[in-house]
Coordinates of C-alpha atoms and ligand atoms in Angstrom, one line a residue:
M1 CA -12.7 17.4 14.2
E2 CA -11.1 15.9 17.6
T3 CA -9.4 13.0 17.0
I4 CA -9.0 10.2 19.8
I5 CA -5.7 8.4 19.5
K6 CA -4.8 5.3 21.3
T7 CA -2.1 2.6 21.5
I8 CA -2.0 -1.1 21.9
N9 CA 0.3 -3.6 22.7
P10 CA 0.4 -6.1 19.7
N11 CA 1.7 -8.8 22.1
D12 CA -0.6 -8.2 24.9
I13 CA -4.0 -6.8 23.1
D14 CA -6.0 -4.9 25.3
M15 CA -9.7 -6.3 24.9
D16 CA -11.6 -3.3 26.0
I17 CA -9.5 -0.9 23.3
I18 CA -10.4 -3.4 20.8
E19 CA -14.5 -3.1 21.9
E20 CA -14.3 0.5 22.0
F21 CA -12.8 1.2 18.7
G22 CA -14.6 -1.7 16.7
K23 CA -17.9 0.2 18.4
M24 CA -16.9 3.4 16.9
L25 CA -16.6 1.9 13.6
R26 CA -19.9 0.0 13.6
E27 CA -21.4 3.4 14.5
G28 CA -20.3 4.9 11.2
K29 CA -17.0 6.7 12.7
T30 CA -13.7 6.6 10.8
V31 CA -11.0 5.0 12.6
I32 CA -7.0 4.3 11.6
F33 CA -5.5 1.4 12.5
P34 CA -2.8 -0.8 11.8
T35 CA -2.1 -4.0 9.7
E36 CA 0.4 -6.0 8.0
T37 CA 1.0 -4.2 5.0
V38 CA 0.3 -0.5 5.5
Y39 CA -2.0 1.6 8.4
G40 CA -5.6 1.7 7.0
L41 CA -8.2 4.3 7.5
G42 CA -11.5 2.4 8.0
A43 CA -15.2 2.9 8.3
N44 CA -18.4 0.7 7.8
A45 CA -18.4 -0.7 4.2
L46 CA -21.8 -1.6 4.0
D47 CA -22.5 2.5 5.3
E48 CA -22.5 4.7 2.2
D49 CA -22.4 7.8 5.1
A50 CA -19.4 6.5 6.9
A51 CA -17.4 5.2 3.1
A52 CA -18.4 9.1 2.3
K53 CA -16.2 10.3 5.3
I54 CA -12.9 8.5 4.1
Y55 CA -12.9 10.2 0.6
T56 CA -13.1 13.5 2.3
A57 CA -10.6 12.7 5.4
K58 CA -8.0 11.3 2.7
G59 CA -9.0 13.7 -0.6
R60 CA -9.5 11.0 -2.7
P61 CA -11.1 11.0 -6.0
S62 CA -14.5 9.3 -5.8
D63 CA -14.4 7.2 -8.3
N64 CA -11.0 5.2 -6.5
P65 CA -13.3 2.5 -5.0
L66 CA -12.3 1.3 -1.3
L67 CA -10.8 -2.4 -0.1
V68 CA -13.1 -4.0 1.8
H69 CA -11.9 -6.0 4.8
V70 CA -13.0 -9.0 6.7
S71 CA -12.2 -10.8 10.0
D72 CA -13.3 -14.3 8.9
I73 CA -13.4 -16.3 5.4
S74 CA -17.5 -17.1 6.0
E75 CA -18.1 -13.1 5.6
V76 CA -17.2 -13.2 1.7
D77 CA -20.6 -15.3 0.8
N78 CA -22.7 -12.4 2.3
L79 CA -20.2 -9.5 -0.1
V80 CA -20.0 -11.4 -3.0
E81 CA -22.3 -13.0 -6.0
N82 CA -19.4 -16.2 -6.1
V83 CA -16.3 -17.6 -5.4
D84 CA -15.2 -19.3 -7.6
E85 CA -12.7 -22.7 -7.2
K86 CA -9.7 -20.2 -7.7
A87 CA -10.6 -17.6 -5.3
K88 CA -11.2 -20.7 -3.0
L89 CA -7.4 -21.6 -3.5
L90 CA -6.0 -18.5 -2.9
M91 CA -8.0 -18.0 0.0
G92 CA -7.1 -20.8 1.4
K93 CA -3.2 -20.6 0.9
F94 CA -2.8 -16.7 1.4
W95 CA -5.8 -15.7 3.9
P96 CA -5.4 -13.8 6.2
G97 CA -2.7 -11.9 4.7
P98 CA -1.5 -9.4 2.2
L99 CA -4.0 -10.3 -0.5
T100 CA -7.1 -8.9 -2.4
I101 CA -8.9 -10.9 -4.5
L102 CA -11.9 -8.9 -6.8
F103 CA -15.3 -10.6 -6.5
K104 CA -18.6 -9.7 -8.6
K105 CA -20.4 -7.6 -5.7
K106 CA -23.7 -8.6 -4.0
S107 CA -26.2 -5.3 -4.0
V108 CA -25.1 -4.9 -0.2
I109 CA -22.6 -3.0 -1.1
P110 CA -23.2 -0.1 -1.9
D111 CA -21.6 2.1 -4.7
R112 CA -19.8 4.7 -2.6
T113 CA -17.5 1.7 -1.2
S114 CA -17.4 0.1 -4.9
G115 CA -16.8 3.5 -6.4
G116 CA -19.9 2.7 -9.0
L117 CA -17.8 -0.5 -10.2
D118 CA -19.8 -4.2 -10.1
T119 CA -16.9 -5.5 -8.3
V120 CA -15.5 -5.4 -4.9
A121 CA -11.8 -5.6 -3.8
I122 CA -11.6 -7.8 -0.4
R123 CA -8.9 -9.3 1.9
M124 CA -8.5 -10.4 5.5
P125 CA -5.4 -9.5 7.2
S126 CA -3.4 -11.4 8.8
D127 CA -2.1 -8.7 11.7
E128 CA -3.8 -9.6 15.2
V129 CA -5.4 -6.0 16.2
A130 CA -6.5 -5.4 12.5
R131 CA -8.5 -8.7 12.5
R132 CA -9.7 -8.1 16.1
I133 CA -11.1 -4.8 15.5
I134 CA -12.9 -5.9 12.1
K135 CA -14.4 -8.6 14.6
A136 CA -15.6 -6.5 17.0
A137 CA -17.1 -4.2 14.5
A138 CA -19.4 -6.7 13.4
V139 CA -19.4 -5.1 9.7
P140 CA -16.8 -5.7 6.8
I141 CA -14.8 -2.5 7.1
A142 CA -13.7 -0.7 3.7
A143 CA -10.0 0.8 4.4
P144 CA -7.8 2.7 2.1
S145 CA -4.0 3.3 3.3
A146 CA -4.4 6.0 5.4
N147 CA -2.4 8.7 4.1
I148 CA -3.5 11.9 2.3
S149 CA -4.2 11.0 -1.2
G150 CA -1.5 10.9 -3.4
K151 CA 1.4 10.8 -0.4
P152 CA 3.5 7.7 0.6
S153 CA 1.1 5.1 2.5
P154 CA 2.1 5.2 6.1
T155 CA 3.7 2.3 8.0
K156 CA 4.7 3.9 11.0
A157 CA 2.7 6.2 13.6
E158 CA 4.6 9.1 13.1
H159 CA 3.3 9.4 9.8
I160 CA -0.2 9.0 10.9
I161 CA -0.5 11.4 13.7
E162 CA 0.9 14.5 11.3
D163 CA -0.9 13.7 8.6
M164 CA -4.1 12.9 9.8
K165 CA -4.7 14.3 13.3
G166 CA -7.9 16.4 13.1
R167 CA -9.3 14.4 10.0
V168 CA -10.4 10.9 11.2
D169 CA -12.6 10.4 14.5
A170 CA -9.9 7.9 16.1
I171 CA -6.6 6.6 15.5
L172 CA -5.1 3.3 16.8
I173 CA -1.4 3.3 16.8
G174 CA 0.3 -0.1 17.3
G175 CA 3.3 -2.0 15.8
E176 CA 5.3 -1.1 12.8
C177 CA 3.7 -3.0 9.4
N178 CA 5.8 -6.0 9.0
F179 CA 5.6 -5.9 5.1
G180 CA 5.3 -2.1 4.4
V181 CA 4.1 -2.1 1.0
E182 CA -0.1 -2.2 0.1
S183 CA -1.4 -6.0 -0.6
T184 CA -1.3 -7.6 -3.8
I185 CA -4.6 -7.3 -6.0
V186 CA -5.7 -10.3 -7.9
D187 CA -8.2 -10.0 -10.6
L188 CA -9.4 -13.7 -11.8
S189 CA -12.2 -12.4 -14.3
G190 CA -10.3 -13.0 -17.0
D191 CA -9.0 -16.3 -19.3
Y192 CA -6.5 -16.3 -16.2
P193 CA -5.4 -14.4 -13.4
L194 CA -4.1 -10.7 -13.8
V195 CA -2.3 -8.9 -10.7
L196 CA -3.7 -5.5 -11.2
R197 CA -1.3 -4.3 -7.9
P198 CA 2.1 -6.2 -7.3
G199 CA 2.7 -6.8 -3.3
C200 CA 4.3 -9.2 -1.1
V201 CA 2.3 -12.2 -2.6
T202 CA 4.4 -12.3 -5.2
L203 CA 3.7 -13.5 -8.9
E204 CA 6.0 -16.6 -8.2
M205 CA 4.1 -17.5 -5.3
L206 CA 0.6 -17.1 -6.9
R207 CA 1.6 -19.0 -10.2
E208 CA 3.1 -21.9 -7.8
V209 CA -1.3 -22.1 -6.7
L210 CA -2.8 -21.2 -9.9
G211 CA -0.2 -21.8 -12.8
K212 CA -0.4 -19.1 -15.7
V213 CA -0.6 -15.6 -13.6
E214 CA 0.1 -12.4 -15.6
I215 CA 1.1 -8.5 -14.4
D216 CA -1.6 -6.2 -15.8
P217 CA 0.6 -4.6 -18.6
S218 CA 0.0 -1.1 -17.8
L219 CA 1.7 -1.2 -14.5
M220 CA 5.2 -2.4 -16.0
N221 CA 5.4 1.2 -18.0
K222 CA 4.1 4.6 -18.1
D223 CA 1.8 4.4 -21.3
D224 CA -1.2 6.3 -21.0
N225 CA -2.8 4.4 -23.9
I226 CA -3.0 1.1 -21.8
K227 CA -5.9 1.7 -18.7
A228 CA -4.8 0.4 -15.2
K229 CA -7.3 -1.9 -14.4
A230 CA -7.3 -1.1 -11.0
P231 CA -8.8 2.9 -10.7
G232 CA -6.1 3.8 -7.8
M233 CA -3.2 3.3 -10.2
K234 CA -3.9 5.5 -12.7
Y235 CA -3.6 8.1 -10.1
K236 CA -0.4 10.4 -8.7
H237 CA 1.1 8.6 -6.3
Y238 CA 3.8 8.0 -3.6
S239 CA 4.7 11.0 -4.2
P240 CA 7.0 13.2 -1.7
D241 CA 7.9 16.7 -2.7
A242 CA 11.4 15.6 -3.3
Q243 CA 12.0 15.2 -7.0
V244 CA 12.6 11.2 -7.2
Y245 CA 14.8 9.6 -10.2
I246 CA 15.6 5.6 -10.0
V247 CA 19.5 4.8 -11.4
S248 CA 19.5 1.9 -12.9
G249 CA 22.9 -0.2 -14.0
D250 CA 25.2 -2.5 -11.9
D251 CA 26.4 -1.5 -8.9
S252 CA 29.5 0.5 -9.4
S253 CA 28.4 2.2 -12.7
R254 CA 25.3 3.5 -10.6
I255 CA 27.5 4.5 -7.9
S256 CA 29.8 6.9 -10.1
K257 CA 26.8 8.2 -12.1
I258 CA 24.6 8.9 -8.8
N259 CA 27.5 10.7 -7.2
E260 CA 28.1 12.7 -10.7
L261 CA 24.7 13.9 -10.6
I262 CA 25.5 14.6 -7.0
D263 CA 28.4 17.6 -7.7
E264 CA 25.8 18.9 -11.0
N265 CA 23.4 19.7 -7.9
S266 CA 25.6 21.1 -5.6
K267 CA 26.7 22.7 -8.1
K268 CA 23.2 24.4 -8.2
G269 CA 22.7 24.7 -5.1
L270 CA 20.3 21.6 -4.8
K271 CA 20.1 19.4 -1.9
T272 CA 20.3 15.7 -3.2
G273 CA 19.4 12.6 -1.4
V274 CA 20.3 8.5 -2.2
L275 CA 17.8 5.9 -1.5
C276 CA 19.9 2.8 -1.6
M277 CA 21.0 -0.9 0.0
S278 CA 22.5 -0.8 3.4
K279 CA 25.9 -2.2 2.1
N280 CA 26.3 1.0 -0.4
L281 CA 25.5 3.9 2.2
D282 CA 29.0 5.3 2.3
S283 CA 29.4 5.0 -1.2
Y284 CA 27.6 8.2 -1.7
K285 CA 29.3 12.2 -1.6
A286 CA 25.2 13.2 -0.4
K287 CA 22.9 12.2 2.2
T288 CA 21.8 8.6 2.0
F289 CA 18.0 6.8 3.4
D290 CA 18.9 2.6 3.9
L291 CA 16.8 1.0 2.2
G292 CA 18.1 -2.3 4.0
N293 CA 20.3 -5.6 3.3
N294 CA 17.7 -7.3 1.1
Y295 CA 14.3 -7.1 -0.7
E296 CA 12.0 -7.8 2.0
E297 CA 13.7 -5.2 4.1
A298 CA 13.7 -2.7 1.4
A299 CA 9.7 -3.2 0.8
H300 CA 9.5 -2.8 4.7
N301 CA 11.4 0.2 4.7
L302 CA 10.4 1.8 1.5
F303 CA 7.7 4.5 2.3
D304 CA 9.5 6.0 5.4
E305 CA 12.5 6.5 4.1
L306 CA 10.4 8.3 1.0
I307 CA 8.7 10.0 3.9
K308 CA 12.2 11.0 5.2
L309 CA 13.5 12.6 2.1
D310 CA 11.2 15.4 2.7
K311 CA 11.7 15.9 6.1
E312 CA 15.5 16.1 5.0
G313 CA 14.7 19.0 3.1
I314 CA 16.1 17.2 0.0
D315 CA 15.5 18.8 -3.3
I316 CA 16.2 15.7 -5.4
A317 CA 16.5 11.6 -4.8
Y318 CA 17.9 9.0 -6.7
A319 CA 16.7 5.2 -5.7
E320 CA 18.7 2.9 -7.0
S321 CA 16.7 0.4 -8.9
F322 CA 15.7 -3.3 -8.0
E323 CA 15.5 -6.2 -10.4
E324 CA 11.9 -7.0 -10.9
K325 CA 11.4 -10.3 -9.6
G326 CA 10.0 -11.5 -6.1
V327 CA 9.1 -8.7 -4.0
G328 CA 11.6 -7.0 -6.1
V329 CA 8.2 -6.0 -8.8
A330 CA 6.4 -4.2 -5.9
I331 CA 9.1 -2.4 -4.8
M332 CA 9.7 -1.2 -8.5
N333 CA 6.1 -0.8 -9.1
R334 CA 6.1 1.7 -6.2
L335 CA 9.4 3.4 -7.0
K336 CA 8.3 3.9 -10.6
K337 CA 5.0 5.7 -9.7
S338 CA 6.8 7.8 -7.2
A339 CA 9.5 8.8 -9.7
G340 CA 6.9 9.5 -12.0
Y341 CA 8.4 6.8 -14.2
R342 CA 11.8 8.6 -14.3
I343 CA 14.5 6.0 -14.7
I344 CA 18.2 7.3 -15.4
K345 CA 20.5 4.2 -17.1
A346 CA 23.9 4.5 -15.6
Ligands
TXA401 O1 -2.7 -3.3 2.0 C1 -3.8 -2.9 1.4 O2 -4.5 -3.6 1.0 C2 -3.9 -1.8 2.3 C3 -4.5 -1.9 3.5 C4 -5.3 -0.4 4.6 O3 -5.2 -3.1 3.8 N1 -5.2 -0.9 1.7 C5 -4.8 -0.2 0.6 O4 -6.0 0.3 -0.3 O5 -4.3 0.0 0.2 P1 -6.1 1.3 -1.3 O6 -7.7 2.0 -1.2 O7 -5.3 2.5 -1.0 O8 -5.7 0.5 -2.4 C6 -6.8 -0.2 -3.3 C7 -6.5 -0.3 -4.7 C8 -7.0 0.9 -5.1 O9 -6.0 1.1 -6.5 C9 -8.4 0.5 -6.0 O10 -8.3 1.6 -7.3 C10 -8.1 -1.1 -6.1 O11 -7.5 -1.5 -4.8 N2 -9.5 -1.4 -6.2 C11 -10.2 -1.4 -5.1 N3 -11.9 -2.0 -5.6 C12 -11.4 -2.0 -6.7 C13 -11.8 -2.7 -7.7 N4 -13.6 -3.1 -7.5 N5 -11.4 -3.0 -9.1 C14 -10.4 -3.0 -9.4 N6 -9.7 -1.9 -8.6 C15 -10.0 -1.7 -7.5
MG402 MG1 -3.3 3.8 -1.2

């Protein structure tokens, strides 16, 4: 398939490009565009055939529902049965932004989009390019992350062009994605709100608005007996070809443990990489991958650094662990999945 590739300056948005890409979406084509979390692979959420193309392009299992993007809060009423008080509070506080809310869907949302569920996951992105394209399309846009299923989500142009050229109708390159991890998903249907996927709208931020909020218990450990409520969370995910391990413990014991492991690996002829905070870049005897100076930077950099592991031909990678609070919950969630829940205690 021929892929149209264009670049747009997020600080000086060319409306002709927006109209062109919006029109393609309206006509049932697949279009990759930037959002504030990760790049999305979009298609008309109300068009069954268009939604089906997303699954093909990503190699995505067909029971994994798509997330639907709107450009304005007023569009939600047409798509869902009911917007309750809690949802209104969240939309008022966090939209536009990296928060996805589950609603009971109306029948306009085809099964292909909702993965056969009676709910639909909706968010309104804050990225100006994303919102303008959705508005120009004049239809809600289903858009999962624009990666091949199972791989890290793309946050930079180069990630996308390599993997998706030839698989979609068009790619729009904008800036880097600010947050770098996918949106927080919250389910309001139970006794108390449940986070199905942690993101940059943190548990603490949600609790400030709603009171009691918990995280889906199946996300914290690999326990096949508890079923993840977001179907996508059960699949192999964020996996580079390199074997990733998380190493927990305090900084100094972790550094010596990882250095020991590096020695063992090099005796076996294996190339090691270490995903670490900037302050530790010079502490390791192997190639290091810089996650930044704080948790926000680490979220922003994480997928890019995971993708770089394979570019550098790394066989085994050790990642420093993060405290599970604030954005640390989202970072550890992605790291645990990419490590297949392998954690080494230093
Ligand atoms: O930040 C984001 O959310 C990005 C950007 C592009 O907006 N999108 C994204 O989409 O991460 P995706 O498809 O990669 O992840 C959506 C997740 C999947 O784990 C899916 O199973 C879950 O949301 N999901 C979608 N609809 C659902 C529903 N009705 N009930 C439960 N989980 C749902
Ligand atoms: Mg994804």
